[in-house]
Amino acid sequence: METMIEALYTVTLSDYPDLPAKERMAAEARYCKALERRIGPPEDVAHVLKAIERLTDDSEVSEPSDETRKLVSHWHLACNVARTAGLQGLGDLPEAWFNVRVL
């Protein structure tokens, strides 16, 4: 029996030179796990990221609503926690970052 996993978003660790592929993949998996603990299942992560992207692309919004501010704040907090988890055991390089994209 085949197992099919549908990816809704990707995470890529960037600007962490000389990190072996196995450790990079483990760091990205830790990041995903921590992000999903804060946001919810992959569907929720993709949904929130799409909403955040729409907000940053919408130049007509002059004053964000309280709900929008909460969403953005929650996303940033989740990403900070996920970054800490992702880099756990690797050492924190200030220039290293995780790129999260909706597929």
GROMACS .gro file of N, CA and C in nm:
model
  309
    1MET      N    1   0.083  -0.118   0.000
    1MET     CA    2   0.000   0.000   0.000
    1MET      C    3   0.088   0.124   0.000
    2GLU      N    4   0.059   0.218  -0.088
    2GLU     CA    5   0.136   0.342  -0.097
    2GLU      C    6   0.079   0.447  -0.004
    3THR      N    7   0.167   0.527   0.053
    3THR     CA    8   0.124   0.639   0.134
    3THR      C    9   0.152   0.766   0.055
    4MET      N   10   0.050   0.848   0.042
    4MET     CA   11   0.065   0.971  -0.034
    4MET      C   12   0.053   1.087   0.063
    5ILE      N   13   0.150   1.175   0.064
    5ILE     CA   14   0.146   1.293   0.149
    5ILE      C   15   0.134   1.415   0.058
    6GLU      N   16   0.031   1.491   0.080
    6GLU     CA   17   0.011   1.612   0.001
    6GLU      C   18   0.072   1.729   0.076
    7ALA      N   19   0.170   1.792   0.017
    7ALA     CA   20   0.234   1.907   0.079
    7ALA      C   21   0.155   2.033   0.045
    8LEU      N   22   0.127   2.112   0.146
    8LEU     CA   23   0.054   2.236   0.127
    8LEU      C   24   0.145   2.357   0.136
    9TYR      N   25   0.260   2.337   0.200
    9TYR     CA   26   0.358   2.445   0.210
    9TYR      C   27   0.497   2.382   0.222
   10THR      N   28   0.598   2.462   0.195
   10THR     CA   29   0.736   2.416   0.208
   10THR      C   30   0.812   2.508   0.302
   11VAL      N   31   0.914   2.452   0.363
   11VAL     CA   32   1.004   2.529   0.449
   11VAL      C   33   1.145   2.499   0.402
   12THR      N   34   1.223   2.604   0.381
   12THR     CA   35   1.361   2.589   0.336
   12THR      C   36   1.451   2.672   0.426
   13LEU      N   37   1.552   2.609   0.483
   13LEU     CA   38   1.652   2.680   0.563
   13LEU      C   39   1.751   2.744   0.468
   14SER      N   40   1.770   2.874   0.482
   14SER     CA   41   1.859   2.949   0.393
   14SER      C   42   1.970   3.017   0.473
   15ASP      N   43   2.079   3.041   0.405
   15ASP     CA   44   2.194   3.114   0.460
   15ASP      C   45   2.254   3.048   0.584
   16TYR      N   46   2.259   2.916   0.581
   16TYR     CA   47   2.329   2.840   0.685
   16TYR      C   48   2.433   2.755   0.611
   17PRO      N   49   2.550   2.813   0.586
   17PRO     CA   50   2.650   2.747   0.501
   17PRO      C   51   2.707   2.620   0.564
   18ASP      N   52   2.745   2.529   0.477
   18ASP     CA   53   2.815   2.406   0.513
   18ASP      C   54   2.735   2.314   0.605
   19LEU      N   55   2.605   2.323   0.602
   19LEU     CA   56   2.522   2.235   0.682
   19LEU      C   57   2.488   2.112   0.597
   20PRO      N   58   2.521   1.994   0.646
   20PRO     CA   59   2.490   1.872   0.569
   20PRO      C   60   2.340   1.860   0.543
   21ALA      N   61   2.305   1.799   0.431
   21ALA     CA   62   2.165   1.788   0.388
   21ALA      C   63   2.078   1.721   0.495
   22LYS      N   64   2.129   1.619   0.560
   22LYS     CA   65   2.052   1.547   0.661
   22LYS      C   66   2.015   1.641   0.777
   23GLU      N   67   2.110   1.721   0.821
   23GLU     CA   68   2.084   1.815   0.931
   23GLU      C   69   1.991   1.928   0.887
   24ARG      N   70   2.005   1.970   0.762
   24ARG     CA   71   1.918   2.076   0.708
   24ARG      C   72   1.772   2.026   0.705
   25MET      N   73   1.753   1.904   0.657
   25MET     CA   74   1.618   1.848   0.651
   25MET      C   75   1.559   1.830   0.791
   26ALA      N   76   1.643   1.789   0.886
   26ALA     CA   77   1.596   1.774   1.025
   26ALA      C   78   1.556   1.910   1.083
   27ALA      N   79   1.634   2.013   1.053
   27ALA     CA   80   1.602   2.148   1.101
   27ALA      C   81   1.470   2.197   1.041
   28GLU      N   82   1.452   2.173   0.912
   28GLU     CA   83   1.328   2.214   0.846
   28GLU      C   84   1.208   2.138   0.903
   29ALA      N   85   1.226   2.009   0.933
   29ALA     CA   86   1.118   1.930   0.993
   29ALA      C   87   1.083   1.980   1.133
   30ARG      N   88   1.185   2.018   1.212
   30ARG     CA   89   1.159   2.073   1.345
   30ARG      C   90   1.082   2.205   1.334
   31TYR      N   91   1.120   2.285   1.236
   31TYR     CA   92   1.051   2.412   1.213
   31TYR      C   93   0.903   2.387   1.182
   32CYS      N   94   0.877   2.296   1.090
   32CYS     CA   95   0.738   2.263   1.052
   32CYS      C   96   0.658   2.216   1.173
   33LYS      N   97   0.716   2.127   1.249
   33LYS     CA   98   0.647   2.071   1.364
   33LYS      C   99   0.612   2.181   1.465
   34ALA      N  100   0.707   2.269   1.493
   34ALA     CA  101   0.683   2.378   1.587
   34ALA      C  102   0.580   2.477   1.533
   35LEU      N  103   0.587   2.505   1.403
   35LEU     CA  104   0.491   2.597   1.341
   35LEU      C  105   0.350   2.539   1.349
   36GLU      N  106   0.337   2.411   1.322
   36GLU     CA  107   0.206   2.347   1.326
   36GLU      C  108   0.153   2.334   1.469
   37ARG      N  109   0.243   2.324   1.566
   37ARG     CA  110   0.199   2.323   1.706
   37ARG      C  111   0.134   2.455   1.742
   38ARG      N  112   0.184   2.565   1.687
   38ARG     CA  113   0.133   2.699   1.718
   38ARG      C  114   0.013   2.737   1.632
   39ILE      N  115   0.017   2.701   1.503
   39ILE     CA  116  -0.086   2.746   1.409
   39ILE      C  117  -0.197   2.641   1.392
   40GLY      N  118  -0.158   2.516   1.382
   40GLY     CA  119  -0.254   2.410   1.357
   40GLY      C  120  -0.201   2.318   1.247
   41PRO      N  121  -0.286   2.233   1.192
   41PRO     CA  122  -0.242   2.139   1.089
   41PRO      C  123  -0.194   2.211   0.963
   42PRO      N  124  -0.129   2.139   0.872
   42PRO     CA  125  -0.076   2.202   0.750
   42PRO      C  126  -0.177   2.289   0.675
   43GLU      N  127  -0.303   2.247   0.674
   43GLU     CA  128  -0.406   2.325   0.605
   43GLU      C  129  -0.418   2.464   0.668
   44ASP      N  130  -0.413   2.469   0.800
   44ASP     CA  131  -0.422   2.597   0.871
   44ASP      C  132  -0.299   2.683   0.846
   45VAL      N  133  -0.182   2.621   0.845
   45VAL     CA  134  -0.059   2.696   0.818
   45VAL      C  135  -0.068   2.760   0.680
   46ALA      N  136  -0.108   2.682   0.579
   46ALA     CA  137  -0.120   2.735   0.443
   46ALA      C  138  -0.223   2.847   0.437
   47HIS      N  139  -0.335   2.829   0.505
   47HIS     CA  140  -0.441   2.930   0.506
   47HIS      C  141  -0.392   3.061   0.569
   48VAL      N  142  -0.327   3.052   0.684
   48VAL     CA  143  -0.277   3.173   0.751
   48VAL      C  144  -0.169   3.241   0.667
   49LEU      N  145  -0.080   3.161   0.609
   49LEU     CA  146   0.026   3.221   0.526
   49LEU      C  147  -0.034   3.292   0.405
   50LYS      N  148  -0.135   3.232   0.342
   50LYS     CA  149  -0.200   3.299   0.228
   50LYS      C  150  -0.263   3.430   0.273
   51ALA      N  151  -0.325   3.431   0.390
   51ALA     CA  152  -0.386   3.554   0.442
   51ALA      C  153  -0.280   3.661   0.468
   52ILE      N  154  -0.169   3.621   0.525
   52ILE     CA  155  -0.059   3.715   0.552
   52ILE      C  156  -0.005   3.771   0.421
   53GLU      N  157   0.010   3.685   0.321
   53GLU     CA  158   0.060   3.732   0.191
   53GLU      C  159  -0.038   3.830   0.126
   54ARG      N  160  -0.168   3.801   0.139
   54ARG     CA  161  -0.268   3.894   0.083
   54ARG      C  162  -0.259   4.030   0.152
   55LEU      N  163  -0.239   4.027   0.283
   55LEU     CA  164  -0.229   4.153   0.358
   55LEU      C  165  -0.109   4.235   0.314
   56THR      N  166   0.003   4.170   0.293
   56THR     CA  167   0.123   4.244   0.253
   56THR      C  168   0.114   4.291   0.109
   57ASP      N  169   0.034   4.222   0.026
   57ASP     CA  170   0.018   4.262  -0.114
   57ASP      C  171  -0.089   4.370  -0.132
   58ASP      N  172  -0.177   4.386  -0.033
   58ASP     CA  173  -0.288   4.478  -0.044
   58ASP      C  174  -0.245   4.619  -0.002
   59SER      N  175  -0.215   4.701  -0.100
   59SER     CA  176  -0.166   4.836  -0.071
   59SER      C  177  -0.280   4.931  -0.036
   60GLU      N  178  -0.406   4.889  -0.053
   60GLU     CA  179  -0.519   4.976  -0.025
   60GLU      C  180  -0.558   4.979   0.123
   61VAL      N  181  -0.511   4.883   0.201
   61VAL     CA  182  -0.546   4.878   0.343
   61VAL      C  183  -0.467   4.985   0.416
   62SER      N  184  -0.539   5.084   0.471
   62SER     CA  185  -0.469   5.192   0.539
   62SER      C  186  -0.448   5.160   0.687
   63GLU      N  187  -0.552   5.114   0.753
   63GLU     CA  188  -0.542   5.083   0.896
   63GLU      C  189  -0.592   4.941   0.918
   64PRO      N  190  -0.501   4.850   0.955
   64PRO     CA  191  -0.543   4.710   0.975
   64PRO      C  192  -0.638   4.696   1.094
   65SER      N  193  -0.728   4.601   1.083
   65SER     CA  194  -0.825   4.575   1.191
   65SER      C  195  -0.754   4.505   1.307
   66ASP      N  196  -0.823   4.499   1.420
   66ASP     CA  197  -0.769   4.428   1.536
   66ASP      C  198  -0.748   4.281   1.503
   67GLU      N  199  -0.841   4.222   1.428
   67GLU     CA  200  -0.829   4.082   1.388
   67GLU      C  201  -0.706   4.060   1.301
   68THR      N  202  -0.681   4.153   1.210
   68THR     CA  203  -0.564   4.143   1.123
   68THR      C  204  -0.436   4.154   1.206
   69ARG      N  205  -0.434   4.246   1.298
   69ARG     CA  206  -0.316   4.262   1.384
   69ARG      C  207  -0.290   4.137   1.466
   70LYS      N  208  -0.397   4.075   1.517
   70LYS     CA  209  -0.383   3.951   1.593
   70LYS      C  210  -0.326   3.839   1.507
   71LEU      N  211  -0.376   3.828   1.384
   71LEU     CA  212  -0.330   3.725   1.292
   71LEU      C  213  -0.181   3.742   1.262
   72VAL      N  214  -0.141   3.863   1.231
   72VAL     CA  215  -0.001   3.891   1.200
   72VAL      C  216   0.087   3.866   1.322
   73SER      N  217   0.042   3.910   1.437
   73SER     CA  218   0.117   3.889   1.561
   73SER      C  219   0.132   3.740   1.591
   74HIS      N  220   0.023   3.666   1.576
   74HIS     CA  221   0.025   3.521   1.599
   74HIS      C  222   0.122   3.452   1.503
   75TRP      N  223   0.120   3.495   1.376
   75TRP     CA  224   0.209   3.437   1.275
   75TRP      C  225   0.356   3.463   1.312
   76HIS      N  226   0.387   3.586   1.347
   76HIS     CA  227   0.525   3.621   1.381
   76HIS      C  228   0.573   3.546   1.505
   77LEU      N  229   0.488   3.535   1.604
   77LEU     CA  230   0.523   3.460   1.723
   77LEU      C  231   0.549   3.313   1.689
   78ALA      N  232   0.460   3.254   1.610
   78ALA     CA  233   0.476   3.114   1.570
   78ALA      C  234   0.605   3.094   1.492
   79CYS      N  235   0.638   3.187   1.403
   79CYS     CA  236   0.761   3.177   1.324
   79CYS      C  237   0.885   3.190   1.412
   80ASN      N  238   0.881   3.277   1.511
   80ASN     CA  239   0.995   3.293   1.603
   80ASN      C  240   1.017   3.166   1.685
   81VAL      N  241   0.909   3.108   1.734
   81VAL     CA  242   0.919   2.983   1.810
   81VAL      C  243   0.970   2.872   1.720
   82ALA      N  244   0.918   2.866   1.598
   82ALA     CA  245   0.960   2.763   1.503
   82ALA      C  246   1.108   2.780   1.465
   83ARG      N  247   1.154   2.903   1.450
   83ARG     CA  248   1.295   2.927   1.418
   83ARG      C  249   1.385   2.874   1.529
   84THR      N  250   1.348   2.902   1.652
   84THR     CA  251   1.425   2.854   1.766
   84THR      C  252   1.430   2.702   1.766
   85ALA      N  253   1.316   2.639   1.741
   85ALA     CA  254   1.311   2.492   1.737
   85ALA      C  255   1.392   2.438   1.619
   86GLY      N  256   1.380   2.502   1.505
   86GLY     CA  257   1.451   2.456   1.385
   86GLY      C  258   1.602   2.462   1.401
   87LEU      N  259   1.651   2.564   1.466
   87LEU     CA  260   1.796   2.581   1.482
   87LEU      C  261   1.851   2.513   1.607
   88GLN      N  262   1.763   2.448   1.682
   88GLN     CA  263   1.805   2.381   1.805
   88GLN      C  264   1.918   2.282   1.776
   89GLY      N  265   2.026   2.298   1.851
   89GLY     CA  266   2.140   2.209   1.837
   89GLY      C  267   2.235   2.247   1.725
   90LEU      N  268   2.199   2.345   1.644
   90LEU     CA  269   2.285   2.384   1.532
   90LEU      C  270   2.366   2.509   1.562
   91GLY      N  271   2.319   2.588   1.654
   91GLY     CA  272   2.380   2.718   1.677
   91GLY      C  273   2.306   2.822   1.596
   92ASP      N  274   2.280   2.934   1.655
   92ASP     CA  275   2.202   3.038   1.590
   92ASP      C  276   2.293   3.128   1.508
   93LEU      N  277   2.275   3.126   1.378
   93LEU     CA  278   2.342   3.221   1.290
   93LEU      C  279   2.243   3.331   1.260
   94PRO      N  280   2.274   3.455   1.294
   94PRO     CA  281   2.177   3.564   1.272
   94PRO      C  282   2.131   3.576   1.128
   95GLU      N  283   2.215   3.540   1.033
   95GLU     CA  284   2.176   3.554   0.892
   95GLU      C  285   2.095   3.435   0.841
   96ALA      N  286   2.087   3.328   0.917
   96ALA     CA  287   2.009   3.210   0.876
   96ALA      C  288   1.859   3.239   0.893
   97TRP      N  289   1.780   3.190   0.799
   97TRP     CA  290   1.637   3.213   0.804
   97TRP      C  291   1.564   3.098   0.737
   98PHE      N  292   1.438   3.082   0.774
   98PHE     CA  293   1.353   2.979   0.715
   98PHE      C  294   1.253   3.046   0.622
   99ASN      N  295   1.250   3.000   0.499
   99ASN     CA  296   1.157   3.051   0.399
   99ASN      C  297   1.037   2.958   0.395
  100VAL      N  298   0.918   3.011   0.422
  100VAL     CA  299   0.795   2.933   0.422
  100VAL      C  300   0.712   2.979   0.303
  101ARG      N  301   0.672   2.882   0.220
  101ARG     CA  302   0.595   2.913   0.098
  101ARG      C  303   0.477   2.819   0.083
  102VAL      N  304   0.368   2.876   0.036
  102VAL     CA  305   0.251   2.796   0.003
  102VAL      C  306   0.272   2.737  -0.137
  103LEU      N  307   0.235   2.611  -0.151
  103LEU     CA  308   0.248   2.547  -0.283
  103LEU      C  309   0.125   2.570  -0.368
   0.00000   0.00000   0.00000
